[in-house]
Short mmCIF file of N, CA and C in Angstrom, two decimals:
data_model
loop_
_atom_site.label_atom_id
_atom_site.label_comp_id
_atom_site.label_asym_id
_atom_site.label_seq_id
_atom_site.Cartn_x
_atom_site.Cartn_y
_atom_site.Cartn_z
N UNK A 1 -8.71 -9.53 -9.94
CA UNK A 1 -7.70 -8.86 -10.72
C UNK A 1 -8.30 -7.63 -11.43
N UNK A 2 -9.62 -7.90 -11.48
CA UNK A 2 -10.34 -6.62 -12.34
C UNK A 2 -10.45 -5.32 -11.63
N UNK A 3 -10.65 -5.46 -10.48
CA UNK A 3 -10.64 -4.25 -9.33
C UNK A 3 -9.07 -3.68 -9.36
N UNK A 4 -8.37 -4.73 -9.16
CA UNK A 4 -6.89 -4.12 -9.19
C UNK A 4 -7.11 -3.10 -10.18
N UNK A 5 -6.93 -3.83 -11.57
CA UNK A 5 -6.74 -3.22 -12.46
C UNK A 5 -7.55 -1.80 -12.43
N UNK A 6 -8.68 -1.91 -12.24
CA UNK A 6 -9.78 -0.54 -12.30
C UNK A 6 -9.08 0.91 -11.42
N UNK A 7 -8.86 0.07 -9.75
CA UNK A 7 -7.98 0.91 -9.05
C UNK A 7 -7.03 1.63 -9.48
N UNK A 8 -5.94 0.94 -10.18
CA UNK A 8 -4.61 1.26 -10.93
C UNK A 8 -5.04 2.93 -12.34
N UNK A 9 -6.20 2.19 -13.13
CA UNK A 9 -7.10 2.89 -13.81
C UNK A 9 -7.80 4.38 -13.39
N UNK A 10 -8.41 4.05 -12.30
CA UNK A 10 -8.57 5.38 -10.93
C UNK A 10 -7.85 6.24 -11.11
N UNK A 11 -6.79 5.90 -10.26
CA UNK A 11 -5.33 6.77 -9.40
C UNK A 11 -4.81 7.09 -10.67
N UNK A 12 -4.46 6.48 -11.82
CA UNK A 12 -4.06 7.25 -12.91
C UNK A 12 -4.56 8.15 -13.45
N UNK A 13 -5.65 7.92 -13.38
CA UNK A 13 -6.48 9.70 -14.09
C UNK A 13 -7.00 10.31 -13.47
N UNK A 14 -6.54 10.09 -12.18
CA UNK A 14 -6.53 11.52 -11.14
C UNK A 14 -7.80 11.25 -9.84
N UNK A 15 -8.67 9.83 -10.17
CA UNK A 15 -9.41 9.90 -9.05
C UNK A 15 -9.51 9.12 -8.03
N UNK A 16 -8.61 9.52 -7.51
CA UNK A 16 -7.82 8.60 -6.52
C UNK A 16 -8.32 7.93 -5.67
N UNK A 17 -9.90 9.36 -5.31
CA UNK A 17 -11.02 8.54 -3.86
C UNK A 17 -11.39 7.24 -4.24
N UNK A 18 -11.93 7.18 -5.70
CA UNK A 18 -12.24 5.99 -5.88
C UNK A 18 -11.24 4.36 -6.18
N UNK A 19 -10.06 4.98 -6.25
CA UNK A 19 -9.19 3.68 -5.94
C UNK A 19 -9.31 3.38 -5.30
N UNK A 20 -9.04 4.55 -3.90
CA UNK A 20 -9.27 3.82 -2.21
C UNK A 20 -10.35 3.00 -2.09
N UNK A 21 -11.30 3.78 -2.80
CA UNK A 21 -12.72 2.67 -2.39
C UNK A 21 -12.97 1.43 -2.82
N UNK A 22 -12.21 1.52 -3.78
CA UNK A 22 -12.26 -0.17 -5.06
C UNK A 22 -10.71 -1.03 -3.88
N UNK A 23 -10.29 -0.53 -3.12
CA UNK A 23 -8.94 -1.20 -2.98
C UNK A 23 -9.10 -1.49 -1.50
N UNK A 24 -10.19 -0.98 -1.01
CA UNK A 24 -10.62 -1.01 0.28
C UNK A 24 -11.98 -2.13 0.20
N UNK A 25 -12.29 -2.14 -0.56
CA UNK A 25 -13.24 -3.48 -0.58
C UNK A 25 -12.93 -4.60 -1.03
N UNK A 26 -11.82 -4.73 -1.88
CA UNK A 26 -11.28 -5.60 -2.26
C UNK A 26 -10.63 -5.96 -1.01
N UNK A 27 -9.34 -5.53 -0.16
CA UNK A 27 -9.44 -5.81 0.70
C UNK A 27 -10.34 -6.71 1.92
N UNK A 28 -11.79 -6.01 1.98
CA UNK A 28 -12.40 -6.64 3.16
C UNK A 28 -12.63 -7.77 2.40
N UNK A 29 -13.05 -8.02 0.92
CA UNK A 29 -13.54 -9.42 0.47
C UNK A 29 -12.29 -10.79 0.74
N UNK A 30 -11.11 -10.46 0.68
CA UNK A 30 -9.65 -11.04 0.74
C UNK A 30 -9.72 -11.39 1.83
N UNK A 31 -9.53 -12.42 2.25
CA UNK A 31 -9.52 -12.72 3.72
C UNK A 31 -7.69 -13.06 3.75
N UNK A 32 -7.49 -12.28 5.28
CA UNK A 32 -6.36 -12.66 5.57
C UNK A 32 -5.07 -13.67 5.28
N UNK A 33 -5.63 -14.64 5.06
CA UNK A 33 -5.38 -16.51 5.38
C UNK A 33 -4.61 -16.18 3.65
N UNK A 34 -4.85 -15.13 2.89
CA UNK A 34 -4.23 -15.32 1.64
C UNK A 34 -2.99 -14.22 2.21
N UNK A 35 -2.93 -14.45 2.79
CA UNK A 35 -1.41 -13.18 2.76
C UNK A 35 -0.57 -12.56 1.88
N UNK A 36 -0.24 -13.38 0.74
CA UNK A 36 0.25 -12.44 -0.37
C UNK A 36 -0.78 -11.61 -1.00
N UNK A 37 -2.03 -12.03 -1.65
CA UNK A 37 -3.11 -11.17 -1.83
C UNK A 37 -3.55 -10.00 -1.03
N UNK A 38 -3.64 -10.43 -0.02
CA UNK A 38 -3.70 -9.23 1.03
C UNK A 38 -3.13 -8.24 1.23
N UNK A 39 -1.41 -9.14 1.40
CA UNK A 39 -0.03 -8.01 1.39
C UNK A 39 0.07 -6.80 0.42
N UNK A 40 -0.29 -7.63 -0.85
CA UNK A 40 0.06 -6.95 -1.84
C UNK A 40 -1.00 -5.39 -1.71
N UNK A 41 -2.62 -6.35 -2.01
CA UNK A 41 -3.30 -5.03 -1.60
C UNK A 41 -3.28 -4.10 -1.18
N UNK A 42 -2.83 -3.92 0.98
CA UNK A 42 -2.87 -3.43 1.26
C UNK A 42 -1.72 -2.06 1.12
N UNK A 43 -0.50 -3.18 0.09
CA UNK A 43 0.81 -1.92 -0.21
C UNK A 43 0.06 -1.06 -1.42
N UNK A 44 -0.80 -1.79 -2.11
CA UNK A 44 -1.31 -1.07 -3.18
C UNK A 44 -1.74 0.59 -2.66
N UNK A 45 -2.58 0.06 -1.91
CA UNK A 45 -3.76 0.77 -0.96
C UNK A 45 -2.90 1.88 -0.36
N UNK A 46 -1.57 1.58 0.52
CA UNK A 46 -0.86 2.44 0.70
C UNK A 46 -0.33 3.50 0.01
N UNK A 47 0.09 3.09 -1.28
CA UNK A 47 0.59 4.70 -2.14
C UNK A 47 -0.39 5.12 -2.73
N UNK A 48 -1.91 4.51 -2.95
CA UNK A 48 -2.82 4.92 -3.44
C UNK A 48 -2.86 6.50 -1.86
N UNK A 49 -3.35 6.15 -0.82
CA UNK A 49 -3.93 6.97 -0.04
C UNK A 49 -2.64 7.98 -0.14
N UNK A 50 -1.31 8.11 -0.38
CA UNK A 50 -0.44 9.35 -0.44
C UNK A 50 -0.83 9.78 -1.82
N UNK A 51 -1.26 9.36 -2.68
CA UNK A 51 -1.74 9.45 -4.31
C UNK A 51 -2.73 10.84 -3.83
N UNK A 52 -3.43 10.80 -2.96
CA UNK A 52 -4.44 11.55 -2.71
C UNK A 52 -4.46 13.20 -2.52
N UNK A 53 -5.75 13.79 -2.68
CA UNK A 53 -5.39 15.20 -2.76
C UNK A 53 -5.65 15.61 -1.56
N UNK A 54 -5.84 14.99 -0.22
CA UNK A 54 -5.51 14.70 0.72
C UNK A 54 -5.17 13.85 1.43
N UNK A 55 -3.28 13.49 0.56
CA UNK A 55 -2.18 12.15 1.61
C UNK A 55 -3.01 11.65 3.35
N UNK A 56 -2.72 10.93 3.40
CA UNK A 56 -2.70 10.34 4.81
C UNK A 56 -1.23 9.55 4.70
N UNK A 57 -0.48 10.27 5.54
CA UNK A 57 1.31 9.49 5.57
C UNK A 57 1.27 8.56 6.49
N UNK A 58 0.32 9.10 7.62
CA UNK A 58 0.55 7.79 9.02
C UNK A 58 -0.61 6.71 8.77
N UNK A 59 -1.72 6.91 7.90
CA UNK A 59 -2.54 5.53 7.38
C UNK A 59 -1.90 4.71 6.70
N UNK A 60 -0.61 5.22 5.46
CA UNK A 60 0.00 5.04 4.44
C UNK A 60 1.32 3.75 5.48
N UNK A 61 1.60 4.18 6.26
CA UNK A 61 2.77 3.56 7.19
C UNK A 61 2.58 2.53 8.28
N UNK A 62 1.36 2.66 8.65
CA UNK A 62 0.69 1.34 9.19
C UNK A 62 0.08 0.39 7.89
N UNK A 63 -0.47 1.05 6.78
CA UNK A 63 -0.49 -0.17 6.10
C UNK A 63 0.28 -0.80 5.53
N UNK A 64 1.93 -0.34 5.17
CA UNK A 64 3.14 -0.47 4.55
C UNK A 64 3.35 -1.28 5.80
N UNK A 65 3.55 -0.96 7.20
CA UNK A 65 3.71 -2.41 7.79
C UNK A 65 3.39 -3.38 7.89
N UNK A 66 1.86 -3.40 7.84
CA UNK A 66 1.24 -4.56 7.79
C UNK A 66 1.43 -5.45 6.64
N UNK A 67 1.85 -4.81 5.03
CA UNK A 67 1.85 -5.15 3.91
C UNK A 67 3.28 -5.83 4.05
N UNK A 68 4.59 -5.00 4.82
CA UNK A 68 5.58 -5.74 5.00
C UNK A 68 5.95 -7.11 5.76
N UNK A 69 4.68 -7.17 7.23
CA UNK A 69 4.75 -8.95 7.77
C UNK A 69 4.28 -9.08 6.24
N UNK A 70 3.41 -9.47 5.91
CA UNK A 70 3.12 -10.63 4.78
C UNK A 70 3.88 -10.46 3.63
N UNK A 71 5.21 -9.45 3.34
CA UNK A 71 5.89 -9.53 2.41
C UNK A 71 7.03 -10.24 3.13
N UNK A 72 7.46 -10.36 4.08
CA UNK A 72 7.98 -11.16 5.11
C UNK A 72 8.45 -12.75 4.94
N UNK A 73 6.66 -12.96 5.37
CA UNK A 73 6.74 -14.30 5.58
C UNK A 73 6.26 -14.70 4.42
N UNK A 74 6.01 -14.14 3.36
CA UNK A 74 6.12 -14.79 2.05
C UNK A 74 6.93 -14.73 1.04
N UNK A 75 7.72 -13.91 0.98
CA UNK A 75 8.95 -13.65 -0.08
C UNK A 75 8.69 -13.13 -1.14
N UNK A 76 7.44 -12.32 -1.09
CA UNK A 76 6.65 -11.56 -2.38
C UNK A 76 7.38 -10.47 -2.85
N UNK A 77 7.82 -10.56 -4.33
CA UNK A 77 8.29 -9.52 -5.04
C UNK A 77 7.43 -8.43 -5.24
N UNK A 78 6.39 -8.73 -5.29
CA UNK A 78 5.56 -8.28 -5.47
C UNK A 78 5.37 -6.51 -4.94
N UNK A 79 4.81 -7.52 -3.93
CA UNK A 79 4.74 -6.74 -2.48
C UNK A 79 5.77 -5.84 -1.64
N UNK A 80 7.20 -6.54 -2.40
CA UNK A 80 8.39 -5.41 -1.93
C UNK A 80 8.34 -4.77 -2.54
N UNK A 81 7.69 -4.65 -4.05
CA UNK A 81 8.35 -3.61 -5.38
C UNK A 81 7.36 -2.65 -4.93
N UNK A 82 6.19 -2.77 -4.23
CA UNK A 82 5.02 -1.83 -3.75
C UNK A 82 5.67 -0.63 -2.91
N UNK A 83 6.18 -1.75 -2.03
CA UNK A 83 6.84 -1.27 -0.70
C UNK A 83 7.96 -0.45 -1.22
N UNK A 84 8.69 -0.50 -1.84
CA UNK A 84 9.90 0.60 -2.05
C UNK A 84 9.27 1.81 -2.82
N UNK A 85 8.34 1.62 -3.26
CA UNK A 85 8.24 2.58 -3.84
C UNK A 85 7.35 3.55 -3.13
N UNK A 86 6.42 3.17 -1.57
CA UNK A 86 6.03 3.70 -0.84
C UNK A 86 6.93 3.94 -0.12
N UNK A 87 8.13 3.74 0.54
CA UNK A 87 9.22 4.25 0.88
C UNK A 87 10.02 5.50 0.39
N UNK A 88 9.76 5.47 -0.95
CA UNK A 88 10.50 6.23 -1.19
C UNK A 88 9.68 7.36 -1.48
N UNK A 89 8.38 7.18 -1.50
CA UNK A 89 7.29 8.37 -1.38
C UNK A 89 7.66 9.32 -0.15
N UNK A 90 7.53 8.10 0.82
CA UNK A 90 7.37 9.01 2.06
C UNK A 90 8.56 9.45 2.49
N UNK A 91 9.82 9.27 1.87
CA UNK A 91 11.32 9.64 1.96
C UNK A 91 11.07 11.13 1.43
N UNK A 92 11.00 11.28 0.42
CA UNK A 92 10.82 12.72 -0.18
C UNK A 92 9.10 13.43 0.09
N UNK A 93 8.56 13.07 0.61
CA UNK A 93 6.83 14.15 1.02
C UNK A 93 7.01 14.28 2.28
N UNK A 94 7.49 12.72 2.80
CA UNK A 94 6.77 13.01 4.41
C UNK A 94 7.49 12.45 5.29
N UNK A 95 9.02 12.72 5.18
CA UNK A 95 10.30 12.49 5.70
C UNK A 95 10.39 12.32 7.35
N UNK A 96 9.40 13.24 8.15
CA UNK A 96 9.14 12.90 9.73
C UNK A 96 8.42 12.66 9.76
N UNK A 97 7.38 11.86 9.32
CA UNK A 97 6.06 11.13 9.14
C UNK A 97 6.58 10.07 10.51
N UNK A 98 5.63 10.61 11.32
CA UNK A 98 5.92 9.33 12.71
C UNK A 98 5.53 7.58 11.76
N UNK A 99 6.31 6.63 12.17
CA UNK A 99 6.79 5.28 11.77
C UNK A 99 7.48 5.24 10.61
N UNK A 100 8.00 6.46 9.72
CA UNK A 100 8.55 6.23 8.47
C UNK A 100 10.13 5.37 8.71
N UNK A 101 10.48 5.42 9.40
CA UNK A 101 11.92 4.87 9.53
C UNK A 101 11.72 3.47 9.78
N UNK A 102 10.66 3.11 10.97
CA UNK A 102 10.62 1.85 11.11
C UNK A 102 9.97 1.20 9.40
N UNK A 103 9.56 1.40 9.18
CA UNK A 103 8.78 1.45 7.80
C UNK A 103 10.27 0.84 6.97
N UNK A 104 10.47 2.19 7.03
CA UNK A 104 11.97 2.08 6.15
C UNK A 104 12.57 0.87 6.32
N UNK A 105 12.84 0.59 7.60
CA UNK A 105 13.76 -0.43 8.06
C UNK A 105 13.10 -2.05 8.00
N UNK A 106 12.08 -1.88 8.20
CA UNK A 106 11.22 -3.48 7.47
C UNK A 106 11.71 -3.33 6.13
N UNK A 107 11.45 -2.47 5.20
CA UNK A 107 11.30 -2.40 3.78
C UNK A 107 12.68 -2.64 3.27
N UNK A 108 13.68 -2.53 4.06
CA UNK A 108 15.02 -2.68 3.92
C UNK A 108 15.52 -4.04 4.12
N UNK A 109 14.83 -4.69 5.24
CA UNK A 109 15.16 -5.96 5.58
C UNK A 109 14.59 -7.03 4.69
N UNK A 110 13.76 -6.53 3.36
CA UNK A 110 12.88 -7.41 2.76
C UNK A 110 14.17 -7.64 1.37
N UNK A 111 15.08 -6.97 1.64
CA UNK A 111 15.95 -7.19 0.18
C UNK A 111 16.79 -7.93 0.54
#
């Protein structure tokens, strides 16, 4: 929870590389098998990398999918409240961002 938090801490005062990096190891330590932990992460991880002063929209949209199976098959609020709000990032920045619709349309089916 302390990394979360630090990450969150990061991206708020502007240094975003190092969220990725705190949110990307947290990640590899998380093993799969926790799926909401994971899920959540990796949506974290997602608006963190558009947070950036150089976005990645199509890293941002494969991990918003992946974050959406495990918001899926777990019913994480969590993890949807991540997800809409990376949706709605990439609605207004990066509107033909190849997978944004499918994106969209998981993130839609989670309500």
């Amino acid at each position: 929870m302390l990394e979360e938090q630090s990450a969150g801490g990061y991206r708020a005062c502007g240094q975003t590389a190092e969220a990725v990096r705190i949110l990307e190891d947290k990640i590899k330590a998380t093993g799969e098998h926790l799926r909401r932990d994971h899920g959540h992460l990796l949506a974290k991880l997602a608006n963190t990398v558009l947070a950036t002063k150089e976005p990645e929209p199509d890293r941002a949209i494969t991990l918003g999918l992946r974050s959406a199976t495990a918001a899926a098959l777990t019913g994480s609020a969590r993890i949807g409240k991540e997800l809409r709000t990376l949706d709605s990032v990439l609605a207004v920045r990066f509107p033909t961002a190849p997978g944004r619709h499918e994106l969209h349309d998981a993130v839609a089916a989670l309500r």
